[in-house]
Short mmCIF file of C-alpha atoms in Angstrom, two decimals:
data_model
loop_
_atom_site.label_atom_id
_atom_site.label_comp_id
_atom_site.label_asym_id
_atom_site.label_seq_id
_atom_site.Cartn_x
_atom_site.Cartn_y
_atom_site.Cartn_z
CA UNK M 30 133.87 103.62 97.90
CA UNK M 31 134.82 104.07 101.39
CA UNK M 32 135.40 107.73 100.91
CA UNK M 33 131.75 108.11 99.69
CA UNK M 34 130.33 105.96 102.53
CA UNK M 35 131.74 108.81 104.43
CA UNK M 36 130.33 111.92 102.46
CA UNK M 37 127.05 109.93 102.92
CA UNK M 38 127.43 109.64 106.78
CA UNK M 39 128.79 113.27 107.13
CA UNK M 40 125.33 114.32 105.43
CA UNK M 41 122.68 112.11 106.97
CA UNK M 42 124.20 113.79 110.55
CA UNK M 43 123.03 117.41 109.52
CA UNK M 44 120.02 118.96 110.64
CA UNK M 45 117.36 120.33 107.81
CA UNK M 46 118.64 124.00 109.01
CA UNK M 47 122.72 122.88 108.29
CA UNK M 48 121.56 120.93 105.06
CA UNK M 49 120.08 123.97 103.45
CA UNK M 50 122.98 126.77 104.35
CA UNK M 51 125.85 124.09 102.91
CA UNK M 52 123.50 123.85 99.80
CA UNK M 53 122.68 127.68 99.45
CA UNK M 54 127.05 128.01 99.60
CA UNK M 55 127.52 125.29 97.49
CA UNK M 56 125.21 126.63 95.09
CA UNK M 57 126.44 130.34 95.16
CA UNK M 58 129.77 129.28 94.47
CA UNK M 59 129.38 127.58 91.72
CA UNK M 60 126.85 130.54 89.93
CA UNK M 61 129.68 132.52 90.98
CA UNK M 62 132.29 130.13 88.99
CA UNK M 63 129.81 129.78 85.93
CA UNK M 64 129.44 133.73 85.93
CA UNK M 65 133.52 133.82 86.50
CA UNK M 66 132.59 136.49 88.90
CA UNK M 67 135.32 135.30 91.50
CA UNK M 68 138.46 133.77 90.78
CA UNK M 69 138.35 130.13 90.01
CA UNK M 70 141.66 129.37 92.61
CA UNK M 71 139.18 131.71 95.28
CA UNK M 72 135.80 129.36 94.60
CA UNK M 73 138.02 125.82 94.84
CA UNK M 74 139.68 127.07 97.51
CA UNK M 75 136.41 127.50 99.58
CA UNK M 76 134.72 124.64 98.31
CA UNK M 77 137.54 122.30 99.77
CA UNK M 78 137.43 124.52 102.73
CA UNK M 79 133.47 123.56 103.48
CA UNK M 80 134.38 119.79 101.67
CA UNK M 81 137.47 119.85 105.13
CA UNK M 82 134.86 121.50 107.67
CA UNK M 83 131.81 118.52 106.69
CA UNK M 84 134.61 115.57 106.66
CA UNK M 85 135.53 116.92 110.19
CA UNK M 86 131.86 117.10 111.32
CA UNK M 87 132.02 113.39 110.69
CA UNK M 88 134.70 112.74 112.35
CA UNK M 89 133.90 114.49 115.92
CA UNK M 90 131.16 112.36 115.92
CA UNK M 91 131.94 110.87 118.93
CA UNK M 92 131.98 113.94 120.66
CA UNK M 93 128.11 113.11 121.47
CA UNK M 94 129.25 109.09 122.52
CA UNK M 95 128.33 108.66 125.98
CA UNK M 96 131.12 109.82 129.07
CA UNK M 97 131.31 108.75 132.19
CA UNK M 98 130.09 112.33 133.27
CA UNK M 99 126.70 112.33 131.41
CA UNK M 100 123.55 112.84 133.08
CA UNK M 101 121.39 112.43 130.08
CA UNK M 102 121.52 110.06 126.77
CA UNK M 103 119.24 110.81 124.47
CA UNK M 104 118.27 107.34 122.13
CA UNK M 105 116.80 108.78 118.80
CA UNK M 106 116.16 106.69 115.41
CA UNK M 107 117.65 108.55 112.07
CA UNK M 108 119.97 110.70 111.03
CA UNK M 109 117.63 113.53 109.86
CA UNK M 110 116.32 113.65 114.20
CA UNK M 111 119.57 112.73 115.24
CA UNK M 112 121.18 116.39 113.66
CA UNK M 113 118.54 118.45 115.29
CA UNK M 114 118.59 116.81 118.40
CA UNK M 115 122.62 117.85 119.04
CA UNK M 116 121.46 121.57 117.47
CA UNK M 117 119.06 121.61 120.21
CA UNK M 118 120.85 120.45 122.91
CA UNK M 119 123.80 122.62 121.65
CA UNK M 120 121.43 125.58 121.77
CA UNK M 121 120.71 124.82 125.05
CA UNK M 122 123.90 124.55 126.74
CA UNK M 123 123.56 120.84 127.31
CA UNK M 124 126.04 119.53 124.67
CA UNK M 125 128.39 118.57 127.60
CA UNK M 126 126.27 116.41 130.05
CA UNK M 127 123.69 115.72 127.13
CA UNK M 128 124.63 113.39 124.48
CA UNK M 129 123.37 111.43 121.45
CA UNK M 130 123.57 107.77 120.41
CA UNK M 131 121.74 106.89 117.09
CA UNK M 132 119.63 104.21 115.46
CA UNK M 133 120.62 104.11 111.94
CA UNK M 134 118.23 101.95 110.61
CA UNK M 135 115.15 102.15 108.81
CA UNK M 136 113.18 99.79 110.68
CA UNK M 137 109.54 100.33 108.63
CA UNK M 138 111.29 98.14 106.04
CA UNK M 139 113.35 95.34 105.19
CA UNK M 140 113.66 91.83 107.54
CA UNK M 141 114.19 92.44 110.75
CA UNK M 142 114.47 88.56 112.43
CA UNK M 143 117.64 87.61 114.16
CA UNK M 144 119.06 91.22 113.64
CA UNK M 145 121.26 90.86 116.94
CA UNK M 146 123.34 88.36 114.68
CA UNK M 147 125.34 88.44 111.91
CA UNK M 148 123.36 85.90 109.84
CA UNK M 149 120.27 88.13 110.32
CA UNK M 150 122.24 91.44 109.57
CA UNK M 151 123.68 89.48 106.46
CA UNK M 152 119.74 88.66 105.52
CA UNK M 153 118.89 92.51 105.93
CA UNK M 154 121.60 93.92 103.78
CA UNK M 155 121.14 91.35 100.91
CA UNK M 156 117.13 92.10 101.12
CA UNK M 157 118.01 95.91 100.48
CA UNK M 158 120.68 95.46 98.41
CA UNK M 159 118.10 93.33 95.84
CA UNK M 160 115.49 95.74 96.43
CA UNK M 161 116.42 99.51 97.42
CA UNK M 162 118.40 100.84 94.45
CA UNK M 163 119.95 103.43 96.66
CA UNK M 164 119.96 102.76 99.94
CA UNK M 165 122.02 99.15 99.78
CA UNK M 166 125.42 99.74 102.30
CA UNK M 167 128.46 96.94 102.23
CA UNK M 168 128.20 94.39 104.96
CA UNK M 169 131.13 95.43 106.41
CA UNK M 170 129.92 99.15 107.37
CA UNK M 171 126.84 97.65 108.52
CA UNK M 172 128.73 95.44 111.22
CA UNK M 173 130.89 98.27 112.29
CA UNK M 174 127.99 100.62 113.01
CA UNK M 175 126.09 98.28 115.20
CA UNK M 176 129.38 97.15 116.88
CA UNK M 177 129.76 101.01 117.66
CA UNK M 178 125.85 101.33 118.19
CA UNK M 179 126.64 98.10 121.32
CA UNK M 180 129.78 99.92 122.31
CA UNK M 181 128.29 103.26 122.81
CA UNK M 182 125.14 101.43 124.79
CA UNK M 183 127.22 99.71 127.10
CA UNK M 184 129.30 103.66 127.85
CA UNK M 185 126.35 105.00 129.01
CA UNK M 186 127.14 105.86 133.20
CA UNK M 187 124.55 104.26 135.58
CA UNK M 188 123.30 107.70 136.76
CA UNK M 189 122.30 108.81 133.32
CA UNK M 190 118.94 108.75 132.58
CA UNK M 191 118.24 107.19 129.16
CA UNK M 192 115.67 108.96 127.10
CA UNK M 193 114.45 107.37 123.61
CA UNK M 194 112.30 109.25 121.76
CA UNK M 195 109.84 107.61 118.65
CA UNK M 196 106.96 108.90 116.83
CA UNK M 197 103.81 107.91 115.53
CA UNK M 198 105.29 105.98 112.65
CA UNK M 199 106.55 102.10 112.11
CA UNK M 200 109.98 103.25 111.98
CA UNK M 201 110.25 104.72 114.89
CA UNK M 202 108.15 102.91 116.98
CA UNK M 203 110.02 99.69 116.03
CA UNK M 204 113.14 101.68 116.49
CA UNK M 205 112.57 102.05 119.98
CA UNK M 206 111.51 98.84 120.96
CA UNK M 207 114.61 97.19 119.81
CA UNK M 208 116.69 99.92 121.75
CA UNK M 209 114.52 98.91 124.90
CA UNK M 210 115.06 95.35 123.87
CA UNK M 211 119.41 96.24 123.85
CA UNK M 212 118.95 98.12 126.84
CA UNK M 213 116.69 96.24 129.46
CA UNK M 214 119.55 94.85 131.49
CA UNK M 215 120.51 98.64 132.22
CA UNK M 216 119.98 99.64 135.75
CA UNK M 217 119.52 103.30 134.19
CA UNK M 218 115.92 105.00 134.39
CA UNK M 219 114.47 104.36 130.86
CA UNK M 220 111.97 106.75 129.47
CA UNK M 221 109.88 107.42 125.99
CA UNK M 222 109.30 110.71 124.58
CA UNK M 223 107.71 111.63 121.72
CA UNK M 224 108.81 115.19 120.50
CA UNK M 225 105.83 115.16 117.52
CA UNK M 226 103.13 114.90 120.38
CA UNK M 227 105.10 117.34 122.36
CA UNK M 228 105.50 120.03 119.88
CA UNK M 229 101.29 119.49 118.66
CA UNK M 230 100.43 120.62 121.79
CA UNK M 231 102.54 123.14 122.53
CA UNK M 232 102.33 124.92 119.26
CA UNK M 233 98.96 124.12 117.39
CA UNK M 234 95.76 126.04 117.58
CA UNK M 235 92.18 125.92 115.96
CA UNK M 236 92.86 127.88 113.02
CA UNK M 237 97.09 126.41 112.66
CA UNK M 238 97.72 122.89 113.25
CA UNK M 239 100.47 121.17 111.79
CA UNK M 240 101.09 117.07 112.13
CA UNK M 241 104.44 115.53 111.94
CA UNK M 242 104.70 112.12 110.83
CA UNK M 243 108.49 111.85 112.11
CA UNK M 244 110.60 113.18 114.49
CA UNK M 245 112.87 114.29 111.37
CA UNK M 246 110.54 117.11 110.67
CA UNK M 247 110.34 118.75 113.63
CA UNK M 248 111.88 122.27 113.10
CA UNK M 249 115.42 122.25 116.29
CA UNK M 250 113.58 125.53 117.76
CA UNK M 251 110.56 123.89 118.39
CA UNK M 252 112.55 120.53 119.34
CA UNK M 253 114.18 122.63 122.25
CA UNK M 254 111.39 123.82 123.76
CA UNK M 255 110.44 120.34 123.84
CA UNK M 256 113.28 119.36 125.59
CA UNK M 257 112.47 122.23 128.20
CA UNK M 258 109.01 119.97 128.97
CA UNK M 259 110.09 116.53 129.24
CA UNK M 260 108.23 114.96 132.25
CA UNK M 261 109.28 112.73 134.62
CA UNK M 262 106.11 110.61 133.94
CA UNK M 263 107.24 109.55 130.58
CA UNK M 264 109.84 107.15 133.15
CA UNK M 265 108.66 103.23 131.93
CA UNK M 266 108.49 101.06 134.76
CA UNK M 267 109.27 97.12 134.69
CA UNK M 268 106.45 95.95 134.03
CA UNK M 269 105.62 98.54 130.67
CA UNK M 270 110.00 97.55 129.43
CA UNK M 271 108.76 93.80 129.31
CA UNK M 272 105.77 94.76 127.29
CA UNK M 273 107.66 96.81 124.88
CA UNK M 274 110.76 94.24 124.60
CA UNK M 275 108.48 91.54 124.05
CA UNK M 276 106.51 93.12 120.92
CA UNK M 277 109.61 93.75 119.20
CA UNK M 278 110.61 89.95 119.44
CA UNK M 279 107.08 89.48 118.13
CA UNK M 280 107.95 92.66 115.65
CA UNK M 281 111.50 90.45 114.63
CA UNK M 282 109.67 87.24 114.19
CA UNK M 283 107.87 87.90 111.58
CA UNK M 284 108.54 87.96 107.63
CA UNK M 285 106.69 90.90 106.61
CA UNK M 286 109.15 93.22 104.91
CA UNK M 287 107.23 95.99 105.27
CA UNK M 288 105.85 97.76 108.55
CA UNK M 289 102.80 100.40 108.88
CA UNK M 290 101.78 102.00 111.90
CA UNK M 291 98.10 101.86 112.67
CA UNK M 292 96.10 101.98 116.04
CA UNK M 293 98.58 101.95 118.57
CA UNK M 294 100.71 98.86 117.11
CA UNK M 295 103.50 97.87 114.41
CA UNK M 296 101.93 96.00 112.05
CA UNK M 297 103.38 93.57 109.35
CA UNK M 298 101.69 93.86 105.91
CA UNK M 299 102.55 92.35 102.41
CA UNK M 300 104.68 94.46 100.01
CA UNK M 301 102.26 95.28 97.05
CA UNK M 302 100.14 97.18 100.42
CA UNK M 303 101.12 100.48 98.92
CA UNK M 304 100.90 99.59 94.90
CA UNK M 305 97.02 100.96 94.44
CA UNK M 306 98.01 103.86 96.51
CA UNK M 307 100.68 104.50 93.85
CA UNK M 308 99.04 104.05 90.90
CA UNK M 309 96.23 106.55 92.46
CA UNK M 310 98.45 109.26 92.89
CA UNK M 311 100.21 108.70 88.87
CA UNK M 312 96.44 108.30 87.54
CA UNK M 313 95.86 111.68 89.37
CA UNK M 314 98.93 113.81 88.30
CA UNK M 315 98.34 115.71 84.58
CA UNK M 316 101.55 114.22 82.36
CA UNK M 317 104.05 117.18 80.68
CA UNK M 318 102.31 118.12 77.43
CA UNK M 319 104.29 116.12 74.72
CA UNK M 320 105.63 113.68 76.61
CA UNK M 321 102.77 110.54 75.16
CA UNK M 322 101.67 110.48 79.40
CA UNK M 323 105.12 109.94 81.02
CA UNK M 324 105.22 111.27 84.23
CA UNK M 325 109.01 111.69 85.98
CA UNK M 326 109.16 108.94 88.74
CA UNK M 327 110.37 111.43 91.16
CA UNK M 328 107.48 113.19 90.84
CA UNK M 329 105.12 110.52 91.35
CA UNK M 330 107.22 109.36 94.71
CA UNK M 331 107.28 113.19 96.09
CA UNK M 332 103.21 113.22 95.39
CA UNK M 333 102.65 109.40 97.49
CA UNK M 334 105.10 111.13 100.38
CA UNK M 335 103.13 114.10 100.57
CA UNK M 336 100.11 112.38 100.96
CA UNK M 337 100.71 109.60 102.71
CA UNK M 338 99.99 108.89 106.74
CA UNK M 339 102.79 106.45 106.90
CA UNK M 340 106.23 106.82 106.99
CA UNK M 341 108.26 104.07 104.90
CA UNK M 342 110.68 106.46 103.02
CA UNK M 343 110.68 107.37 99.74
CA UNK M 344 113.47 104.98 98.66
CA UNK M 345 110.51 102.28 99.08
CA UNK M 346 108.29 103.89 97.26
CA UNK M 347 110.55 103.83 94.21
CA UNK M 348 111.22 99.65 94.67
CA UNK M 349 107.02 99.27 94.73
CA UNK M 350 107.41 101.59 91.49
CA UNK M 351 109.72 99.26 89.72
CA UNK M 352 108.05 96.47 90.73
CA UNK M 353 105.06 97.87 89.01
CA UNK M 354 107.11 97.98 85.78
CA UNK M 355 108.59 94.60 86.17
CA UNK M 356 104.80 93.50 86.59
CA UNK M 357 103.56 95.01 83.47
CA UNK M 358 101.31 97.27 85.04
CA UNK M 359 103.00 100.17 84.43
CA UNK M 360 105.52 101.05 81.25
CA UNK M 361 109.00 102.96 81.56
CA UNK M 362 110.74 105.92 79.55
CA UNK M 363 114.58 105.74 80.77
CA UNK M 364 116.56 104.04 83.00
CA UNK M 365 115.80 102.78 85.68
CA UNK M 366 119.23 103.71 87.84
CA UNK M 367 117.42 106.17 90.16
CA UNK M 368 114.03 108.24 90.26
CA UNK M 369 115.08 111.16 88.79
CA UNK M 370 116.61 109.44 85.64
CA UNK M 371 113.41 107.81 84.00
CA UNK M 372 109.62 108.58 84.07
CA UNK M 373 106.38 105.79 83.87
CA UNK M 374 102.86 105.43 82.42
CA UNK M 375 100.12 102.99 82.57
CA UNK M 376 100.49 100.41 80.19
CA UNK M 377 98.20 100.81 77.02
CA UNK M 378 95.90 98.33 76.92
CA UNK M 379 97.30 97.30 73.14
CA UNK M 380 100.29 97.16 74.75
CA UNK M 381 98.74 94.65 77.09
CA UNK M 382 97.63 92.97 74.16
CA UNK M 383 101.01 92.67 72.38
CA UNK M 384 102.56 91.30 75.30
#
């Protein structure tokens, strides 16, 4: 189990750009295996060879920890960011007095009261592992990683400046008001960027716009020349940390479960919020011919991610999808283990009737 915590966490820290070459290799190898058009010994041999190279990606993760030499520390929220933020600044040149502490959590969902505690971090595990089939971690990991998310915090040098960047999502904008609420008693210069805003403005035009609803999905190219125009008036002064420290208390105090992002402010709303959207987006998609109107529940979740405004994750999507089934509303071919392994319907109304 432990072993596969760590495959996870070597993953989540790669970039879109790394995730896709691994998979093209992986991929090739084994079509070249199946087609025995290279030695079986040759194929192992380089598949432990990427397996070793990955494993030690993980472990020089603290390569990007804060040093007392540092001039910059970059805050960001996710994995997905957090790998094309060190491309970037690798890119750049900056990997030395640059570096990179991340926010792990996926703060659009889930409880979020008392999390500087372990009774509050022992509420937030057991809510996800009840809820999110896949995204449930032992207790344990989750108390190391925010012990090493306070250690690296308190290594950042005074003469860094701290940067936290966020998006227009509930995620990330609750992300980074808890990391202003862990670092207000910093004497560093704190300041918010937003590299989706950035990169709009920079790169769109009348006739090619595009709008990115995380940081995740901005492409490390375009993230570096958004590096290149960070302003200095993006620096928060004492009065706008207070604000932003105090709404995440308010943010932690409540027992919404689920977070949306909508005119300027985190907002808690109840957990069937996205259920009609759902059901929409099934009642719109054409069912495999033969298969009595079952459509995968994969496909269902990648159609409400595509569309959506919000970013909640699709791992959320797939709980609200169950919870449909449990409900009655809709009925299930398969098992429900993971999205890909069973597909849903609405239920016929002489179904209804039966029931």
């Amino acid at each position: 189990m432990k072993e596969l915590r760590s495959i996870k966490k070597a993953v989540d820290s790669l970039g879109h750009a790394e995730l896709r070459s691994y998979l093209s290799f992986i991929l090739a190898e084994i079509k070249l295996l199946r087609d025995q058009a290279e030695s079986r010994e040759d194929s192992i041999a380089k598949l432990l060879e990427l397996y070793d190279g990955l494993m030690g990606l993980q472990q020089q993760r603290g390569f990007w920890n804060p040093v007392p030499a540092c001039t910059h520390v970059h805050v960001v929220i996710g994995d997905s960011f957090a790998g094309s933020m060190k491309y970037a600044l690798k890119e750049l040149g900056w990997a030395e007095s640059h570096k990179v502490i991340t926010l792990r959590e996926n703060y659009a969902i889930g409880p979020l009261d008392r999390l500087d505690s372990p009774e509050g971090r022992m509420a937030r595990s057991d809510w996800f592992r009840d809820h999110i089939t896949e995204a449930f971690e032992h207790y344990t990991e989750v108390e190391e990683e925010y012990s090493e998310l306070l250690d690296n915090l308190a290594q950042i040098p005074e003469q860094a400046r701290i940067m936290i960047w966020t998006s227009s999502n509930a995620c990330e904008q609750t992300g980074m008001r808890h990391a202003l609420h862990l670092l207000q008693s910093k004497r560093n210069t704190l300041a918010v960027y937003d590299a989706c805003v950035i990169c709009e403005e920079l790169y769109n035009r009348p006739d090619a716009r595009i709008e990115y609803r995380r940081s995740g999905e901005v492409p490390p190219d375009k993230l570096k020349e958004a590096l290149l125009r960070m302003e200095e008036s993006s620096t928060l002064n004492n009065a706008e940390l207070m604000r932003l420290v105090r709404e995440w208390e308010a943010i932690s105090e409540q027992t919404a479960t689920l977070r949306i992002w909508r005119d300027g402010a985190v907002l808690g709303v109840t957990a069937d919020y996205f259920d009609s959207y759902l059901l929409d987006k099934l009642d719109k998609l054409k069912p495999p011919a033969g298969d009595h109107g079952f459509v995968k529940a994969a496909r269902v979740i990648g159609e409400a991610i595509g569309y959506c405004n919000q970013y909640v994750g699709d791992s959320y999507f797939e709980y609200r999808l169950r919870e449909l089934i449990y409900n009655g509303t809709l009925e299930i071919k398969g098992l429900p283990a993971a999205m890909r392994f069973y597909s849903v319907r609405r239920k016929r109304q002489q179904d209804k009737a039966d029931s």
